[in-house]
mmCIF file of C-alpha atoms in Angstrom:
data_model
loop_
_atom_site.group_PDB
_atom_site.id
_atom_site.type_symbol
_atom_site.label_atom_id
_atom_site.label_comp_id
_atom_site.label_asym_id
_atom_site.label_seq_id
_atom_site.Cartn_x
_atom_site.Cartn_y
_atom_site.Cartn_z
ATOM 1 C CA UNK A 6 30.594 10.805 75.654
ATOM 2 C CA UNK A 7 33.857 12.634 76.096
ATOM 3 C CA UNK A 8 32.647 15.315 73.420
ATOM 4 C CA UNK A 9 29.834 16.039 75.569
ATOM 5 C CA UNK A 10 31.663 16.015 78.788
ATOM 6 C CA UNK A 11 34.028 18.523 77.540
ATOM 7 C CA UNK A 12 31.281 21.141 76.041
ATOM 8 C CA UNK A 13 28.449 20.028 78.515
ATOM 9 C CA UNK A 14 29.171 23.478 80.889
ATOM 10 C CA UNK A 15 29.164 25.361 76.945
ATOM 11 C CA UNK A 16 25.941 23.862 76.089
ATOM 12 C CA UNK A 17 23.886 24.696 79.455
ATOM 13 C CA UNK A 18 26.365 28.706 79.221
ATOM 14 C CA UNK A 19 24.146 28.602 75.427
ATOM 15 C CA UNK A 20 20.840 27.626 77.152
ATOM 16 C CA UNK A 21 20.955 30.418 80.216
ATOM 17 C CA UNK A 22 21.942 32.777 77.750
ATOM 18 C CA UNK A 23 18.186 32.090 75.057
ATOM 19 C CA UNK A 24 16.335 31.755 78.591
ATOM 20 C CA UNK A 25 17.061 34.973 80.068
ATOM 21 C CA UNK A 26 16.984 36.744 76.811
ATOM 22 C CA UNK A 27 13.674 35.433 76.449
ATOM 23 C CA UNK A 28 12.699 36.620 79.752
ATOM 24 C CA UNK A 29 14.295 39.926 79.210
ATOM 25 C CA UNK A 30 14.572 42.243 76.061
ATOM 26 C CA UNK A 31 16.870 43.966 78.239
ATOM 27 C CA UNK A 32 19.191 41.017 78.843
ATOM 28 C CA UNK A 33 19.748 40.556 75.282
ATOM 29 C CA UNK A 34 20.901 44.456 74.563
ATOM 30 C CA UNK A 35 24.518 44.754 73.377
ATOM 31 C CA UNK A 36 25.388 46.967 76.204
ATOM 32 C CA UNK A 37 24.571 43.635 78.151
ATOM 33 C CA UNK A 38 27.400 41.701 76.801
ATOM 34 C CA UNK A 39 30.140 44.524 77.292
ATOM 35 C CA UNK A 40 28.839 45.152 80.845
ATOM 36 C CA UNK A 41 29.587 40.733 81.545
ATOM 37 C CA UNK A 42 32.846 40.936 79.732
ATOM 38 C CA UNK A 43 34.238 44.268 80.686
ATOM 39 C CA UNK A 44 33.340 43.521 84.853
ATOM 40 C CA UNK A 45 34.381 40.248 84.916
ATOM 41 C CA UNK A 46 38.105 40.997 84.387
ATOM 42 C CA UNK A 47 39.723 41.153 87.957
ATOM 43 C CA UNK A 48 38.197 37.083 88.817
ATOM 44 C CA UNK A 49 39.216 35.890 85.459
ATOM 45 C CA UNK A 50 42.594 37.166 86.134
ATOM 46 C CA UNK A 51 42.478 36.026 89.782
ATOM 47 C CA UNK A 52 41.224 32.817 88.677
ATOM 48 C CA UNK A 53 44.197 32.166 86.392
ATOM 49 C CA UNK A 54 46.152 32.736 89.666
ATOM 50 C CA UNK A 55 44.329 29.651 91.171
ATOM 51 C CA UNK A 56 44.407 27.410 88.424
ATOM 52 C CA UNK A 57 48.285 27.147 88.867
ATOM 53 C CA UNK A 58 48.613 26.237 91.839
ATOM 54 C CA UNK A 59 45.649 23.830 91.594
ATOM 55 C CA UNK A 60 47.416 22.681 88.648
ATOM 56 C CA UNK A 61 50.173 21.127 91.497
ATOM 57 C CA UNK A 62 47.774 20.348 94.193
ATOM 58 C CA UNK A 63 48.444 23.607 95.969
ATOM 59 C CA UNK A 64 45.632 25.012 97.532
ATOM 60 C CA UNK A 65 46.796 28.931 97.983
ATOM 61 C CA UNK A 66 43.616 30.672 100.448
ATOM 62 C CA UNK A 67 45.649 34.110 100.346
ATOM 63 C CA UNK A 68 44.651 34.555 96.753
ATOM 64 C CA UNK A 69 41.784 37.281 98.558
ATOM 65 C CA UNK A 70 44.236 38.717 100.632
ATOM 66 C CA UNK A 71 46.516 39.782 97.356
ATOM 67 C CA UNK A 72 44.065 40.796 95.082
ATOM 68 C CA UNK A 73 43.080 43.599 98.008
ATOM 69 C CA UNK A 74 46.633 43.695 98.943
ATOM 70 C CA UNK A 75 48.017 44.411 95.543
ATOM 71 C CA UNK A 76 44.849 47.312 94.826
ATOM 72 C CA UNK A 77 45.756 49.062 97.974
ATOM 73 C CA UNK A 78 49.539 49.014 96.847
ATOM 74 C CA UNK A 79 48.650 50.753 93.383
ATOM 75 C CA UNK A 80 46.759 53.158 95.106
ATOM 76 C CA UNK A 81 49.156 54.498 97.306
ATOM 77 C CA UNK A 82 52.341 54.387 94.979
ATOM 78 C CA UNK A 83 50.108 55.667 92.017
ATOM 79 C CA UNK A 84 47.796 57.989 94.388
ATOM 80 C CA UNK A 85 49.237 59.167 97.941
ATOM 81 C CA UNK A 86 53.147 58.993 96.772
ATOM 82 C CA UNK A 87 52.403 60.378 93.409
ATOM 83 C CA UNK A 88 54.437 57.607 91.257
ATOM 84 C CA UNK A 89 54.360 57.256 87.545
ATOM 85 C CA UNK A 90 52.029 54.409 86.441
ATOM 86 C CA UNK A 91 54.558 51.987 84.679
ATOM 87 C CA UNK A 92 56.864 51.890 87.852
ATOM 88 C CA UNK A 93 53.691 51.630 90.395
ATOM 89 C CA UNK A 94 52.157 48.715 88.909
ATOM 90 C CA UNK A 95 56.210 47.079 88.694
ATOM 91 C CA UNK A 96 56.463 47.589 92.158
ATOM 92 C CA UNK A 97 53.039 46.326 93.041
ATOM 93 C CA UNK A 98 53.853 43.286 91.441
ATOM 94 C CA UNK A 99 57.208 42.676 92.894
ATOM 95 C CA UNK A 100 55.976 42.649 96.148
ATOM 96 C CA UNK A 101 53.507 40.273 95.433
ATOM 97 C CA UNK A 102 55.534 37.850 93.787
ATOM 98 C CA UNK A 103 57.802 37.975 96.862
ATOM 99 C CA UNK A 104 54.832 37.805 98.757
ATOM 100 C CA UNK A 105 53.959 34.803 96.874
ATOM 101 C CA UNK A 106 57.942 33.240 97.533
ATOM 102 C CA UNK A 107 56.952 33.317 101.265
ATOM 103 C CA UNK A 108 54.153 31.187 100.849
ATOM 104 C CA UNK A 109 56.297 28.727 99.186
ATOM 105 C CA UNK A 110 59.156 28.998 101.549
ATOM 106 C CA UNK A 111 57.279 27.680 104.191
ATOM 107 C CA UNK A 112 54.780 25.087 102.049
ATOM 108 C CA UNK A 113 57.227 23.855 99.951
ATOM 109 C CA UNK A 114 60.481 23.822 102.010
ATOM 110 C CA UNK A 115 59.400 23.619 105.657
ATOM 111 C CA UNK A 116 56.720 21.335 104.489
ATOM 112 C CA UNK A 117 53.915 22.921 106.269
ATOM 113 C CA UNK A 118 50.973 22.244 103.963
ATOM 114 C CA UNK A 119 50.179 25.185 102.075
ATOM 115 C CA UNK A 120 46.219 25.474 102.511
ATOM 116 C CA UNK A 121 47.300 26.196 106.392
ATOM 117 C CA UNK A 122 50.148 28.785 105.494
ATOM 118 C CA UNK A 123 48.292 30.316 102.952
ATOM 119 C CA UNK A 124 45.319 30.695 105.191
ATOM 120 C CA UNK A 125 47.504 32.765 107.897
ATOM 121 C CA UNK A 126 49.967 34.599 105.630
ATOM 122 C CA UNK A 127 46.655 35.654 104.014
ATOM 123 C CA UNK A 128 45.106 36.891 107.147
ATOM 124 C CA UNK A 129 48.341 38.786 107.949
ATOM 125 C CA UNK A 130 48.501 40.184 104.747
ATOM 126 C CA UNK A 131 45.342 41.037 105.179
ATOM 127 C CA UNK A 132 45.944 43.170 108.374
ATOM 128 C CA UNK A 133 49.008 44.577 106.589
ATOM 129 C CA UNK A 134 46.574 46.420 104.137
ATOM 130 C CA UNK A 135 44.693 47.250 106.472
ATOM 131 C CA UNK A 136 47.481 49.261 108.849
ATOM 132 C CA UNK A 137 48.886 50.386 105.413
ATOM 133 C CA UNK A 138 45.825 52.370 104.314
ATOM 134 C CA UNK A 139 44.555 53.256 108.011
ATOM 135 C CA UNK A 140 42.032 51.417 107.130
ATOM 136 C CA UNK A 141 40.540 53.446 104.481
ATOM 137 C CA UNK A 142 39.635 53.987 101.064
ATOM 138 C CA UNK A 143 42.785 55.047 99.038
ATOM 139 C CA UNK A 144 42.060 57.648 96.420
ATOM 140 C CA UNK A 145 43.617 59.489 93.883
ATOM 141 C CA UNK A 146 44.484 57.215 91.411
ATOM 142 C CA UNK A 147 45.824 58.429 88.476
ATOM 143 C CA UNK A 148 44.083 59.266 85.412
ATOM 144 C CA UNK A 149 46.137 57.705 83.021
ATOM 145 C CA UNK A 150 45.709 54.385 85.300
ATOM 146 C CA UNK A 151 41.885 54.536 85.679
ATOM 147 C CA UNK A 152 41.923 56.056 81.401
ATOM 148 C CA UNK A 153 43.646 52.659 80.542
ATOM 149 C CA UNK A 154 41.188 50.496 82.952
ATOM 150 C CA UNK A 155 38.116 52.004 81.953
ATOM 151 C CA UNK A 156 38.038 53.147 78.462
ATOM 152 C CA UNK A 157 36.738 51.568 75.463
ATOM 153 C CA UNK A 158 39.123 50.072 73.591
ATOM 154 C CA UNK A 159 37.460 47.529 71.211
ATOM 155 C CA UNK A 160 33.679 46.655 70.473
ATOM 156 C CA UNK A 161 32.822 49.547 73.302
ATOM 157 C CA UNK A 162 35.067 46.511 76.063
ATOM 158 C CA UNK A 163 37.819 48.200 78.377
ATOM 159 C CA UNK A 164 41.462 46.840 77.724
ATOM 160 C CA UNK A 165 42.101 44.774 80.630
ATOM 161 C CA UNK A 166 39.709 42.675 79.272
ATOM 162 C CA UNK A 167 41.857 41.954 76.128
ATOM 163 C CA UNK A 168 44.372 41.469 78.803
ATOM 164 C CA UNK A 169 42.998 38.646 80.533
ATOM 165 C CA UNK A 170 42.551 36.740 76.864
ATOM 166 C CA UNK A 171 45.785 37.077 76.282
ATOM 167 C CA UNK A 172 47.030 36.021 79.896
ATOM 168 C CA UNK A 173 44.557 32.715 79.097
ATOM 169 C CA UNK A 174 46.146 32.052 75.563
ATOM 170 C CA UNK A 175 49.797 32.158 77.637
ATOM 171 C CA UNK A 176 48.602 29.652 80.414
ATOM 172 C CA UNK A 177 46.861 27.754 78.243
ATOM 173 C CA UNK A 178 50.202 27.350 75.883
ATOM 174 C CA UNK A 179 51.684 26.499 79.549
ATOM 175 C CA UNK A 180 49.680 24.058 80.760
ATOM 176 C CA UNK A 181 48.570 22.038 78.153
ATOM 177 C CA UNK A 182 51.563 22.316 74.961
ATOM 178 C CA UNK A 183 55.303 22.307 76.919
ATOM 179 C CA UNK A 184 57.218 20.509 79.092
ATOM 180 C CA UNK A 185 56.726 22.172 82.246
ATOM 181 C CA UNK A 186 52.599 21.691 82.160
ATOM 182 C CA UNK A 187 53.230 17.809 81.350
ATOM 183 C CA UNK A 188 55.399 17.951 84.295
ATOM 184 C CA UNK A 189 52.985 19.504 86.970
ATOM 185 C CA UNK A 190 49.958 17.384 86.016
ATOM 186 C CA UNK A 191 52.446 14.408 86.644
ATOM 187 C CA UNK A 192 53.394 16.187 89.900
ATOM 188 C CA UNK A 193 49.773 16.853 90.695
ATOM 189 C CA UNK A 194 48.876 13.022 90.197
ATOM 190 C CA UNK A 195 52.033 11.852 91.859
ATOM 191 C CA UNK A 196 54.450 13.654 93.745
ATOM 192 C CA UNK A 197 56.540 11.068 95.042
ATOM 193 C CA UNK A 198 57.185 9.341 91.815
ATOM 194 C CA UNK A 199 57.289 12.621 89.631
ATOM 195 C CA UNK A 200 60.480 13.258 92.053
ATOM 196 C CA UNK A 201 61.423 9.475 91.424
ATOM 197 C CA UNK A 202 61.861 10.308 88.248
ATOM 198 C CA UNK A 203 63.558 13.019 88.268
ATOM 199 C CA UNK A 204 61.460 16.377 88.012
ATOM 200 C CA UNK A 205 61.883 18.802 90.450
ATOM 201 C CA UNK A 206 59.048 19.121 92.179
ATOM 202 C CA UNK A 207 59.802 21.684 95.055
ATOM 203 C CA UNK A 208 60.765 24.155 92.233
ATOM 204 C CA UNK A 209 57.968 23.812 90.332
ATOM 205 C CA UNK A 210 55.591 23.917 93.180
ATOM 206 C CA UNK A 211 57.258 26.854 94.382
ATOM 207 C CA UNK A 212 57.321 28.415 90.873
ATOM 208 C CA UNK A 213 53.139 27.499 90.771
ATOM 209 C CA UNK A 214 52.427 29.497 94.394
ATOM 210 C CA UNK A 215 55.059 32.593 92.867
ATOM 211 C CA UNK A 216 52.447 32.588 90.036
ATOM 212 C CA UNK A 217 49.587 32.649 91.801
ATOM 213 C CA UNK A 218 50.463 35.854 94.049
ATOM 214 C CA UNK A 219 51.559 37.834 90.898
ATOM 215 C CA UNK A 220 48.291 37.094 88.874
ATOM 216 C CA UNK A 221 46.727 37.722 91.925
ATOM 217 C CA UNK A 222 48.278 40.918 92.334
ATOM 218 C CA UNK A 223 47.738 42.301 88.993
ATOM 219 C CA UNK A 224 44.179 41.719 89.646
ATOM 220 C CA UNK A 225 44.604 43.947 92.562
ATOM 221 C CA UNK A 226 46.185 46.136 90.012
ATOM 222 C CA UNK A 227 42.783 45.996 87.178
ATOM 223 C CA UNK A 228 40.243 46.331 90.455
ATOM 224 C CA UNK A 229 41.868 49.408 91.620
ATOM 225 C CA UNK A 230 42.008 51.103 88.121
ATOM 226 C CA UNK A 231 38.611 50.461 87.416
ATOM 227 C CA UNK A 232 37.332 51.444 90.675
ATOM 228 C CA UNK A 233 39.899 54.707 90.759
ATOM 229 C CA UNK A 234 40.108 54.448 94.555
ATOM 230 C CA UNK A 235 41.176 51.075 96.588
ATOM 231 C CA UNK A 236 39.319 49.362 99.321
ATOM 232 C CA UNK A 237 41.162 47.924 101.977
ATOM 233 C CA UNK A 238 38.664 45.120 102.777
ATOM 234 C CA UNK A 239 37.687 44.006 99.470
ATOM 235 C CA UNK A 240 39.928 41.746 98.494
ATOM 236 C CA UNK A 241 37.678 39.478 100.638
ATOM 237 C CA UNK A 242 35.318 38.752 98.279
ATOM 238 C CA UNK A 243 37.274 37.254 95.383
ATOM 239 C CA UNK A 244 38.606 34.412 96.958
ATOM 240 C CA UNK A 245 35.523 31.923 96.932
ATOM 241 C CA UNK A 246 34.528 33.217 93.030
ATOM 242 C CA UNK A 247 38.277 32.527 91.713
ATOM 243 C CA UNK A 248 38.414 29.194 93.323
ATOM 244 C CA UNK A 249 34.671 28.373 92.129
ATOM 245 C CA UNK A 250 35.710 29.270 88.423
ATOM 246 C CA UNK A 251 38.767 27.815 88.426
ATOM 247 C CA UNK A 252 37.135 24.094 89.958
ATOM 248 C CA UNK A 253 33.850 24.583 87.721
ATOM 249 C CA UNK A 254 36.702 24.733 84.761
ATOM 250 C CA UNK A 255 38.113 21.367 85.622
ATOM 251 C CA UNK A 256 35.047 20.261 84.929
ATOM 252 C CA UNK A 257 35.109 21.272 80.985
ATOM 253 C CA UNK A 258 36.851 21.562 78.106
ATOM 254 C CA UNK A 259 39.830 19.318 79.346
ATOM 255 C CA UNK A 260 37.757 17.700 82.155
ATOM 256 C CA UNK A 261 39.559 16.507 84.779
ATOM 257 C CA UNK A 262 42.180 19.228 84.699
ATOM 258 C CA UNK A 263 42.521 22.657 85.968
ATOM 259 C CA UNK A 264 42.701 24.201 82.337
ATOM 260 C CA UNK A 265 42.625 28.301 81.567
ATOM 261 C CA UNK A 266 39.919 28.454 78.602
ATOM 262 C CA UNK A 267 37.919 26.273 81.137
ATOM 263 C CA UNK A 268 38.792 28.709 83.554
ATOM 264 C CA UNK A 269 37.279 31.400 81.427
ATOM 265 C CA UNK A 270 34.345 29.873 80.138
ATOM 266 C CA UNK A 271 33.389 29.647 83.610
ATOM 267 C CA UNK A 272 33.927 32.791 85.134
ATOM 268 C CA UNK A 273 31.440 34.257 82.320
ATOM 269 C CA UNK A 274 29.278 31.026 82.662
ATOM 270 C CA UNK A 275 28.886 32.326 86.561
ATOM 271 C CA UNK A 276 28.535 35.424 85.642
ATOM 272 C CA UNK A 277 26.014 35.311 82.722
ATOM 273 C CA UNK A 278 23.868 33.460 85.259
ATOM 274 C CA UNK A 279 24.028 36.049 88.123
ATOM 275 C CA UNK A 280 23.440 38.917 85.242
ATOM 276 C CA UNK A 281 20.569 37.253 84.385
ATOM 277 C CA UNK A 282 18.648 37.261 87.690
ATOM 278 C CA UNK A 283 19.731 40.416 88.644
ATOM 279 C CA UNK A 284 17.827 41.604 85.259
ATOM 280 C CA UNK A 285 14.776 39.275 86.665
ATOM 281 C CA UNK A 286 14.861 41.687 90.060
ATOM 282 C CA UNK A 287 16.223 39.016 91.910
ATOM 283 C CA UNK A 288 19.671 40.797 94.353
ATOM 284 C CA UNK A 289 21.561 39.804 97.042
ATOM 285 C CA UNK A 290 21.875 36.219 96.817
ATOM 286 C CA UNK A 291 21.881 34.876 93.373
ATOM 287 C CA UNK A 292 26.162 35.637 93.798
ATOM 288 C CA UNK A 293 26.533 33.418 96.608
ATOM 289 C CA UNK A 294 23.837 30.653 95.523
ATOM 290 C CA UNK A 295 25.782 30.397 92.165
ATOM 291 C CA UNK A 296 29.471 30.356 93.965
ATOM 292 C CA UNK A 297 28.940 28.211 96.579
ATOM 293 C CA UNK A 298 27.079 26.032 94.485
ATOM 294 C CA UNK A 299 29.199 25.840 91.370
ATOM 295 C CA UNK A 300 32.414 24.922 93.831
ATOM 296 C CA UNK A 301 30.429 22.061 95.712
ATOM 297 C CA UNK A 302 29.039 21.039 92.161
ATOM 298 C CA UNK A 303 32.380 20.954 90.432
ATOM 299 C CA UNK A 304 34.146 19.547 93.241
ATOM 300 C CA UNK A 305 31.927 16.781 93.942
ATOM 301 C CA UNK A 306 31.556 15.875 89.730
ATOM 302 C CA UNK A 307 35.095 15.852 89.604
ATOM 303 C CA UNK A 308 35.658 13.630 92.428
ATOM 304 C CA UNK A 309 32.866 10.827 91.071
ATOM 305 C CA UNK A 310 33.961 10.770 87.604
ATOM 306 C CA UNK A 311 37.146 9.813 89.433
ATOM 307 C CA UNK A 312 39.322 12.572 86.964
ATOM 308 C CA UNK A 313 41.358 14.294 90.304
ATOM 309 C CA UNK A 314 41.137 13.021 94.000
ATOM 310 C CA UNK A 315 40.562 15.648 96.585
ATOM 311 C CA UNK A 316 43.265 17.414 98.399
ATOM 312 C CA UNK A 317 45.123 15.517 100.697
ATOM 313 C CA UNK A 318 46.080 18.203 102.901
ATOM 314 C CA UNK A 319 49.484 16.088 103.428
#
């Protein structure tokens, strides 16, 4: 039972894949599979983000707000200032980070619960993009940014792709084989007597939301690259995919906990599915029909096979 509870999300991944490739010769092209795995790159990255602070029962809502934040950034450091790449994307992540020591500031120390604070640092980070690009798209990127973000640079897939495996393989390492990931799902399951007995918690909590903003940043960072120009307002739209993937991979491979190759299995799982129907002539609505599903899916699943209570919001 636990074997099929843990590959169950693989298994149905396996069966949308044969149906729409028997629906459509098209689907099943090569070019299909590098088109899902070299677009997918900026919520697998964003979803990582989530999954730590999930991973402590912190529920961080600005995750949106960075990713555009954090594109913008690049683009006007790399673009409008004229910055080398290397020390743009540094800086772009610096800020972020510290963006991301606010949120824990006031969550973790003045023990305002963080799914409020992140909700209105997010909304005035928001507007902070917004004054800092006029509201406007920010062009010239460099080349050597959008060269790196775009180009082929195994089996015809982009690099930042490669990028996000390797970011999984070091969360998953994290979370699941050292001290510290034993420690924050004993945090996540009990605060009160993981300080009891000794961890610290506001640290690690902290640490979790500091995470989150960075990862969330450098998918800021991959969005803008690909895109060559940054879009003040669409950081938006990556907030209810990353939090989708990252509950939908609770749900599998170690169900019952916010894992990273869960994470990834389902941001492609999503994806595949959304491919699909847009190959069957079906647009508009299959992304928010397979979001909004997946999260009130995984969410409720979770919460009846009793692995993680929901938030407490306390």
């Amino acid at each position: 039972m636990k074997t099929v509870e843990r590959y169950a999300v693989l298994v149905v991944w396996a069966l949308v894949v044969a149906f729409f490739a028997w629906r459509s010769d098209t689907f099943a092209a090569t070019s299909t599979v590098q088109l899902i795995l070299s677009t997918q790159t900026v919520i697998l990255i964003a979803t990582l983000g989530v999954t730590f602070s999930l991973a402590v029962q912190e529920f961080d809502l600005s995750v949106g707000s960075v990713v555009g934040f954090g594109g913008c950034l690049l683009a006007v450091l790399d673009g409008r200032e004229g910055w080398a790449p290397g020390p743009a994307i540094a800086v772009t992540l610096l800020v972020c980070a510290l963006f991301g020591a606010i949120n824990a500031a006031l969550s973790v120390l003045a023990g305002v619960p963080s799914i409020i604070v992140t909700l209105g640092t997010g909304t005035l980070l928001a507007g902070i993009t917004l004054g800092v690009t006029e509201s406007k798209v920010v062009t010239g990127i460099s080349v050597k940014t959008v060269q790196f973000m775009t180009s082929p640079f195994l089996f015809g897939i982009p690099a930042p792709f490669y990028c996000g495996l390797v970011l999984c393989l070091v969360a998953w390492f994290v979370l699941q084989h050292t001290p510290l990931g034993r420690r924050m799902i004993f945090i996540a399951e009990n605060r009160e007597v993981a300080r009891l007995a000794g961890l610290r918690v506001n640290l690690i909590r902290a640490g979790a939301l500091v995470v989150t903003a960075t990862l969330s940043g450098l998918a800021g960072v991959v969005l803008a690259g690909t895109n060559s120009a940054a879009n003040p307002q669409s950081g938006a739209y990556y907030l209810l995919p990353a939090f989708a993937a990252a509950f939908l991979g609770s749900t599998t491979i170690v169900p019952g906990r916010f894992n990273a190759w869960g994470a990834f299995v389902a941001v492609y799982f999503l994806t595949t599915g959304i491919t699909g129907l847009q190959y069957l002539g079906y647009a508009g609505w299959p992304e928010q029909v397979f979001y909004g599903g997946s999260l009130v899916a995984a969410v409720t699943l979770s919460h009846l096979a009793g692995h993680r209570r929901l938030p407490r919001f306390a």
